Tab-separated table of C-alpha atoms in Angstrom:
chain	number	residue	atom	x	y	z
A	1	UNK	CA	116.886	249.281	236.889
A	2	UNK	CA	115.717	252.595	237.748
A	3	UNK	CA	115.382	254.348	241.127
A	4	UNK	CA	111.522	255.524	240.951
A	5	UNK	CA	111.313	255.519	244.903
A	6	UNK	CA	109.766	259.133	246.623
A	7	UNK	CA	111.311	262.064	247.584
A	8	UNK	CA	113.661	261.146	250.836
A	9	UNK	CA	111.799	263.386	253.708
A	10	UNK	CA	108.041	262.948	253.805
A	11	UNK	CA	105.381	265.755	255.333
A	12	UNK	CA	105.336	264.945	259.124
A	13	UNK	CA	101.561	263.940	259.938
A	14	UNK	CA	99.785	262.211	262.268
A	15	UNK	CA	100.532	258.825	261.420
A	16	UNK	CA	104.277	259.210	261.525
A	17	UNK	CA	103.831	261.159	265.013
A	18	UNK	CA	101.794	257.998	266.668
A	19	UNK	CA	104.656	255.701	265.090
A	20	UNK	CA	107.771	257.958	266.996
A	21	UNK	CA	105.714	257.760	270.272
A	22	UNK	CA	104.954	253.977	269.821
A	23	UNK	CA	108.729	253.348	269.349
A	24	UNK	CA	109.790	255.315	272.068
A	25	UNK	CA	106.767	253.674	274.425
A	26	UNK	CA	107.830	250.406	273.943
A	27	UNK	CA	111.398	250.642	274.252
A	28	UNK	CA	113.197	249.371	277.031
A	29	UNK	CA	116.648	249.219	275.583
A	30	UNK	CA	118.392	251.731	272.772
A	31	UNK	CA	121.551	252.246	271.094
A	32	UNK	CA	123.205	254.799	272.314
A	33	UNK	CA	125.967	256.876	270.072
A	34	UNK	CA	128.419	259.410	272.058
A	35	UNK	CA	131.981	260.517	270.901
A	36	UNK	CA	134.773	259.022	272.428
A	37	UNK	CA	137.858	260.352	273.215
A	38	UNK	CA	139.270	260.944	270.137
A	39	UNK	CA	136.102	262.472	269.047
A	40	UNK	CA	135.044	259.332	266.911
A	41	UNK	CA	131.383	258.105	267.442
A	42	UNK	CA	130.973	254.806	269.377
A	43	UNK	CA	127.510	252.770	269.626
A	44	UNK	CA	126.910	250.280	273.111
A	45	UNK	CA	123.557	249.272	274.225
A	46	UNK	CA	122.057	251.153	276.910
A	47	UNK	CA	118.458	250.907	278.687
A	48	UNK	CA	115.674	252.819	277.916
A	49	UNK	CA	112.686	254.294	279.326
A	50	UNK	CA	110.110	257.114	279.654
A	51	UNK	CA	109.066	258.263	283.116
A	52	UNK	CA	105.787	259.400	284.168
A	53	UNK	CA	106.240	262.753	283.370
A	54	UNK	CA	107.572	262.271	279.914
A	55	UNK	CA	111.108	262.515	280.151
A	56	UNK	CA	113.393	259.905	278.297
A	57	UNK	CA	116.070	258.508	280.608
A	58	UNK	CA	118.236	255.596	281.115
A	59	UNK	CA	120.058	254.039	283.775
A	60	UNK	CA	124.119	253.709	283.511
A	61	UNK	CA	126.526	252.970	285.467
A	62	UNK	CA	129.194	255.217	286.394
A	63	UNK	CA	132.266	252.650	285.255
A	64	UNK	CA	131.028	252.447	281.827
A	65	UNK	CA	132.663	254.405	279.417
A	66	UNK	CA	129.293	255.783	278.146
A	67	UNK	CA	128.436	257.021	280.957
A	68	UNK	CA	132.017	258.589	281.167
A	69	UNK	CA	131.933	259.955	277.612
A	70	UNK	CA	128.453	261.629	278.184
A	71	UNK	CA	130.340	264.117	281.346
A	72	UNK	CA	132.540	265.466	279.007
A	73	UNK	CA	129.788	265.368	275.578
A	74	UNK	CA	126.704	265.075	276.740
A	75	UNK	CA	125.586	265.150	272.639
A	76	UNK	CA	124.223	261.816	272.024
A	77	UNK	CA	122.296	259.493	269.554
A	78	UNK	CA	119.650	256.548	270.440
A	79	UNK	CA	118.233	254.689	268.147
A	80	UNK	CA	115.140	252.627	269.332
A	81	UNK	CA	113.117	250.314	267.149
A	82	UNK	CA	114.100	246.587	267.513
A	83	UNK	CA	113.581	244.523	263.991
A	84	UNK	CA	111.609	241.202	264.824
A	85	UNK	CA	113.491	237.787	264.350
A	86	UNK	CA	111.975	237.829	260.502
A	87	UNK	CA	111.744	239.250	257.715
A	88	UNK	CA	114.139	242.165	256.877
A	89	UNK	CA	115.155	244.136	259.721
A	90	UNK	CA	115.305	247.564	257.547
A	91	UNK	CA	111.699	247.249	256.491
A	92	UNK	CA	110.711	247.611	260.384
A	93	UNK	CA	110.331	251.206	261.871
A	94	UNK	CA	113.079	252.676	263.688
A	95	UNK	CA	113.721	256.222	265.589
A	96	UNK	CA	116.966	257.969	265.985
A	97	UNK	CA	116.639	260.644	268.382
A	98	UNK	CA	119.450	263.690	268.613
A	99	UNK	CA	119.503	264.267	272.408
A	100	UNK	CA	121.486	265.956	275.239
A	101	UNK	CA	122.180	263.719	278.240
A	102	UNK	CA	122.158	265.613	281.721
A	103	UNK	CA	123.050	263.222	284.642
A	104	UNK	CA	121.045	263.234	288.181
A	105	UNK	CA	122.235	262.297	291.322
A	106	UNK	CA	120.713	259.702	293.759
A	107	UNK	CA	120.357	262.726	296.198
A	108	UNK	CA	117.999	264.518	294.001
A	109	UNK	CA	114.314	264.901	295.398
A	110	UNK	CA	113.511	263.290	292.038
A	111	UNK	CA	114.854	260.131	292.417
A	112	UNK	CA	112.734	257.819	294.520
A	113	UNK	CA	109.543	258.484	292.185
A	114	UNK	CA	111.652	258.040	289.260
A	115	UNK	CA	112.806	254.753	290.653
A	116	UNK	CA	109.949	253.125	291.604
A	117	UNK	CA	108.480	254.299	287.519
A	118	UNK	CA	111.933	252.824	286.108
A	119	UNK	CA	111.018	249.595	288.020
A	120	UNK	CA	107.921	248.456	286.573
A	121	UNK	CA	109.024	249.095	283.210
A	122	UNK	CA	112.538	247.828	283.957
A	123	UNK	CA	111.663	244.945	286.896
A	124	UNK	CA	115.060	242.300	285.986
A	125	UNK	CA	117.110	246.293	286.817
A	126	UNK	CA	115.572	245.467	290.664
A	127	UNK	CA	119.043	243.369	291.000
A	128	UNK	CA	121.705	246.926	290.414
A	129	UNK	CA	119.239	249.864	290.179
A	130	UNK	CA	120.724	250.382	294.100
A	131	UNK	CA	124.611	249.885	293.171
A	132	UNK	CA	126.507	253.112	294.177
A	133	UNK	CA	127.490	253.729	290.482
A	134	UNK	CA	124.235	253.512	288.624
A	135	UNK	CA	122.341	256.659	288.131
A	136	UNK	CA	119.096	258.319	285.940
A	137	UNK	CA	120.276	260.040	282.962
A	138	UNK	CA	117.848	262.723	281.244
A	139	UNK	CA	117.690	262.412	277.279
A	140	UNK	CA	116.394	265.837	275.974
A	141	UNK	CA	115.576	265.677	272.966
A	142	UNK	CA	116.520	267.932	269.736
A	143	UNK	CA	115.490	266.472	266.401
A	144	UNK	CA	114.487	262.733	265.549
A	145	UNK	CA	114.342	261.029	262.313
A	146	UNK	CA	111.501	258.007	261.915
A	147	UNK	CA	112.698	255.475	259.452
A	148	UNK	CA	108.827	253.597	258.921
A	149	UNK	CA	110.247	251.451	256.434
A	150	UNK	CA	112.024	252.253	253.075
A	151	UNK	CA	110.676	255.227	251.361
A	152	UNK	CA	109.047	256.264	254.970
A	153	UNK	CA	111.586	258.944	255.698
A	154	UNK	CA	110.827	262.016	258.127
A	155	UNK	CA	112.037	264.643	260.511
A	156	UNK	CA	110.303	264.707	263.457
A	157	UNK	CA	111.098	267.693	266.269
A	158	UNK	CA	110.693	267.174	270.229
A	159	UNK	CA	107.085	268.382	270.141
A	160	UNK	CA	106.265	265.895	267.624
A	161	UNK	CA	107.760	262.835	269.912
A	162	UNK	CA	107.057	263.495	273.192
A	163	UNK	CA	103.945	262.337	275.514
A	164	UNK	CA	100.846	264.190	274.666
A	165	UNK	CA	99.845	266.747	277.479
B	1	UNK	CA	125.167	248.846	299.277
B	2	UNK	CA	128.728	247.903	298.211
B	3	UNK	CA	130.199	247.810	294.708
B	4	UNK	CA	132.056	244.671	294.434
B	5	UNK	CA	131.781	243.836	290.941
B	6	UNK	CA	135.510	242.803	289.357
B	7	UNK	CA	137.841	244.860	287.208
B	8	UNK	CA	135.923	246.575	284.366
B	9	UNK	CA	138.240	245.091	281.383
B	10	UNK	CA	139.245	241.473	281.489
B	11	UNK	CA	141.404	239.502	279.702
B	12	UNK	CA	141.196	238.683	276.644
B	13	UNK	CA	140.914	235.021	276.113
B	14	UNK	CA	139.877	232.389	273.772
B	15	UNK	CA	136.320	232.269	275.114
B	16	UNK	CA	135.971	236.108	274.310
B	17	UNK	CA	137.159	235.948	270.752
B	18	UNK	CA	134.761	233.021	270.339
B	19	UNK	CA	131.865	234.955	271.497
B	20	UNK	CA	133.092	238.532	269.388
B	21	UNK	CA	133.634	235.998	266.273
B	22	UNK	CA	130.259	234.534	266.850
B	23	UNK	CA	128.501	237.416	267.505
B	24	UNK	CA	129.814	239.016	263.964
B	25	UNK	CA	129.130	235.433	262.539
B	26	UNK	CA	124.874	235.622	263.200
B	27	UNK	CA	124.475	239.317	263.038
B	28	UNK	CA	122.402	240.614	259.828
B	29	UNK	CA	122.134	244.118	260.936
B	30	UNK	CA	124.046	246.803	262.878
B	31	UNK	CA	123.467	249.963	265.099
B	32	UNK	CA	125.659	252.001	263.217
B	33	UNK	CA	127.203	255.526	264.407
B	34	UNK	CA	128.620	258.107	262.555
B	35	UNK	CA	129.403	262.032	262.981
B	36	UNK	CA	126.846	264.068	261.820
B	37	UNK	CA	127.681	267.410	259.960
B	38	UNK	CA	127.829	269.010	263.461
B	39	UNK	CA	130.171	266.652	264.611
B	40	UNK	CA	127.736	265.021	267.012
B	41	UNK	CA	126.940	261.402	267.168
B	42	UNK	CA	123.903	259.847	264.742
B	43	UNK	CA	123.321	256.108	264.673
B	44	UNK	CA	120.770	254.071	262.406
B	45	UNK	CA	119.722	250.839	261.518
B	46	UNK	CA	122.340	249.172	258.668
B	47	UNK	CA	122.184	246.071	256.979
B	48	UNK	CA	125.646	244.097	257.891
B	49	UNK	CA	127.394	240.689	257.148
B	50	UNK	CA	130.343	238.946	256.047
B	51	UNK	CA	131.807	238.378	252.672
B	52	UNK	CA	132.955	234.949	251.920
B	53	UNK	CA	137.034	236.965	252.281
B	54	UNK	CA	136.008	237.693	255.879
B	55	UNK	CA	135.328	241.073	255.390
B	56	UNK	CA	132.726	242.766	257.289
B	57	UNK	CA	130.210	244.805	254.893
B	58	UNK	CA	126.895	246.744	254.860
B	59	UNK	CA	124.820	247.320	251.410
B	60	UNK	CA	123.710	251.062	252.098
B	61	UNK	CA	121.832	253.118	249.679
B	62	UNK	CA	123.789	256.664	248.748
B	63	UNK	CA	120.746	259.020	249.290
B	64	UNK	CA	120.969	257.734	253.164
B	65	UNK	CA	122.099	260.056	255.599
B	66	UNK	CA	124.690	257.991	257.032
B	67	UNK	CA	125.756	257.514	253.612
B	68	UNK	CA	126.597	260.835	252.662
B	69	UNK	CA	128.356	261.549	256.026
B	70	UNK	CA	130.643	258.148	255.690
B	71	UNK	CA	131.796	259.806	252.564
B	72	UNK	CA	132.391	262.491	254.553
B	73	UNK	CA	134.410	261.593	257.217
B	74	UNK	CA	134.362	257.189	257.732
B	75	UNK	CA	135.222	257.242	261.309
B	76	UNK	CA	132.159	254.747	262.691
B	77	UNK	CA	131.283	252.436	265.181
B	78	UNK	CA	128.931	249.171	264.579
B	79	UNK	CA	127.035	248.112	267.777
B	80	UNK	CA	126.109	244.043	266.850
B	81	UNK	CA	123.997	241.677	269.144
B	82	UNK	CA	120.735	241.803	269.850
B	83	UNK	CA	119.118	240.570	273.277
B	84	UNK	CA	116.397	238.427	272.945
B	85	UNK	CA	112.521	239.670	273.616
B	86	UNK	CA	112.782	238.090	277.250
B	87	UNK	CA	115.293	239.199	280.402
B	88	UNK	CA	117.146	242.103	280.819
B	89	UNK	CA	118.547	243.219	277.609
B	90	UNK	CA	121.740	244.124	279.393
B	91	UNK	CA	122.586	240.782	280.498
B	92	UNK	CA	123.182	239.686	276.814
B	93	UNK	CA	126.052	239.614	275.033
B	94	UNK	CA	126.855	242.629	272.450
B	95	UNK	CA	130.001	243.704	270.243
B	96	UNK	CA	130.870	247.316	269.420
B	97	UNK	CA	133.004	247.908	266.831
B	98	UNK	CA	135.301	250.719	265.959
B	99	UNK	CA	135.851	251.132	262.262
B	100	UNK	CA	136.611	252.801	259.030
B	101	UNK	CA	134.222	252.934	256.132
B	102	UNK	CA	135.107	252.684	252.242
B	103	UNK	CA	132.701	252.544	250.131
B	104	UNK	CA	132.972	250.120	247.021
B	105	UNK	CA	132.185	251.059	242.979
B	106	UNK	CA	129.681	248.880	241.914
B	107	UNK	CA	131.718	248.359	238.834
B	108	UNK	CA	134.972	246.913	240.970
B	109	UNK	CA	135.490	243.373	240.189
B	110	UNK	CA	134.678	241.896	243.136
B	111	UNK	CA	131.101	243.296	243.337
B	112	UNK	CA	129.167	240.191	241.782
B	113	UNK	CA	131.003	237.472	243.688
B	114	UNK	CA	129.917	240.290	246.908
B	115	UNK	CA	126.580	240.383	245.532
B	116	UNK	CA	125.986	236.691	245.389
B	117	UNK	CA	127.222	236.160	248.640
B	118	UNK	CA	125.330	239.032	250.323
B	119	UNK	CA	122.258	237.653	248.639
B	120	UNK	CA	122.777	234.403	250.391
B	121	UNK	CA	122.866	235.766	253.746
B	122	UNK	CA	120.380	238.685	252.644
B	123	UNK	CA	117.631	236.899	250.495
B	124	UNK	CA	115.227	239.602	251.178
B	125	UNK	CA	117.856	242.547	249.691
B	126	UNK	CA	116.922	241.276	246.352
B	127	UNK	CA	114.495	243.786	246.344
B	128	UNK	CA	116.582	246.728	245.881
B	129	UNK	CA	120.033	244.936	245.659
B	130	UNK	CA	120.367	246.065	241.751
B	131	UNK	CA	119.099	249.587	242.395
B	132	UNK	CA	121.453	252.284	241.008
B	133	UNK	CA	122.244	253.816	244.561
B	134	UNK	CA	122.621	250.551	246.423
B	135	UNK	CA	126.813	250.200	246.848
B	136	UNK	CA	128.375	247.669	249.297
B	137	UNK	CA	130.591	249.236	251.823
B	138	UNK	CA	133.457	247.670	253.948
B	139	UNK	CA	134.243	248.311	257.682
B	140	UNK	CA	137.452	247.982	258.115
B	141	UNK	CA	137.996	247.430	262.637
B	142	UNK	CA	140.116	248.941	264.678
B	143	UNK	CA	139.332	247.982	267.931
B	144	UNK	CA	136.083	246.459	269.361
B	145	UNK	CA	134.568	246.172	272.854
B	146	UNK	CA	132.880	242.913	273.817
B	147	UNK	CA	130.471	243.535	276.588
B	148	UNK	CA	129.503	239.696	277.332
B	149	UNK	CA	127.148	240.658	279.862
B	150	UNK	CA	127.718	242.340	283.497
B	151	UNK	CA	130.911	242.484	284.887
B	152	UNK	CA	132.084	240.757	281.557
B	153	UNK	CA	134.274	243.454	279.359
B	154	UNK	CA	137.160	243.162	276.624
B	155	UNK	CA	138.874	245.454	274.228
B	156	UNK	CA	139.689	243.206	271.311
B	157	UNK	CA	142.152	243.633	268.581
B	158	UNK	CA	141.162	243.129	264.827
B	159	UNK	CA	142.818	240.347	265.198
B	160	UNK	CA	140.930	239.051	267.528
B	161	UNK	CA	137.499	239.336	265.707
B	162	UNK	CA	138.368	239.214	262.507
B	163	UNK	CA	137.441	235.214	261.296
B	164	UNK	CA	140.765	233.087	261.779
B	165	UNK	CA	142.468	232.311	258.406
């Protein structure tokens, strides 16, 4: 059988643009790559969210290694997009976003706004967001690549993902 | 408020490798991470399953990304699990697993008895299955970390997750 599929990177546009920002509005959970100790990647689940000034952040706890990892490498990986129950999951869009994690601290001025935001995206969080341990983590985003579905292939930069002034 | 959650890594007991085995068992696709030509971390969406030997395999096309950089160096990690559309994603059970990659000729011997049984648990690869740059690769684990939900963490042995003989 022969392999007449397109070339692998499409022409960003404004369709694939829309897509990214869909995926990343809708998220509320990604998977989050960092490097581990030995400098080998490792993928856990993380939460996900935009606040209301753009930014892409999550919520970790200090104890995880994640969260440990990302102090020493902040260089990450998320990929958002969750497949529904049917059907097969690589024909679904997905987004995996090359980011730099910067931590915040519960004393910054930042932090009750961005709480209450992270809340009514993230309501069940309610039960640990206060814990001592757990803290807002900044995504920054370099590059992304949108996966719409075989063949739908493309390399998206920050501009091209984030919120719309 | 007080942090009196227990110690971050239990032990292991049967009730964990149940949940790691079972969690392998259902999945039909992976968060996988690799190391991108930088050396930072890049994960995407990956078919995955089991062959009928136990193995744990993904059928990846070669002109992927994460293809060509397996090649490179197969150092990866598979996250497995997904949370259901309802409750905090967090509070659901989800396996990452550290592994090595090797890809497989599709002219080895044991590609058609793969193929059959990949098609079994992967009707809808049929579509591409028999493509030219479709290849089956095997993850080979060697260590995993079952996060069974809050306050609920193992490191796991491949002996642990690997399906009991």
């Amino acid at each position: 059988m022969t392999n007449k599929r397109p070339a692998l990177i499409q022409e960003t546009d404004t369709e694939a643009r829309d897509l990214a920002r869909q995926l990343i509005t809708n998220a509320r959970h990604a998977a989050l790559g960092v490097l581990d100790e030995t400098g080998a990647p490792s993928v856990t689940r993380v939460a996900f969210g935009i606040c209301e000034n753009g930014q892409m952040v999550s919520l970790v706890s200090d104890l995880s290694a994640h969260s440990q990892r990302l102090k020493t490498e902040p260089r990450c990986s998320l990929l958002i997009g969750e497949p529904p129950s049917k059907g097969d999951p690589l024909a679904f869009a997905r987004l995996s976003i090359a980011a730099q994690a910067q931590f915040l601290s519960r004393d910054d001025p930042s932090h009750s706004e961005r709480r209450a935001s992270w809340l009514t995206s993230h309501p069940k969080s309610a039960l640990y967001i206060d814990f001592a341990d757990f803290k807002f983590v900044v995504f920054t985003p370099l590059h992304a690549d949108l996966n719409g579905g075989f063949g739908e292939a493309y390399r998206l930069t920050p501009d091209d993902i984030l919120p719309k002034a």
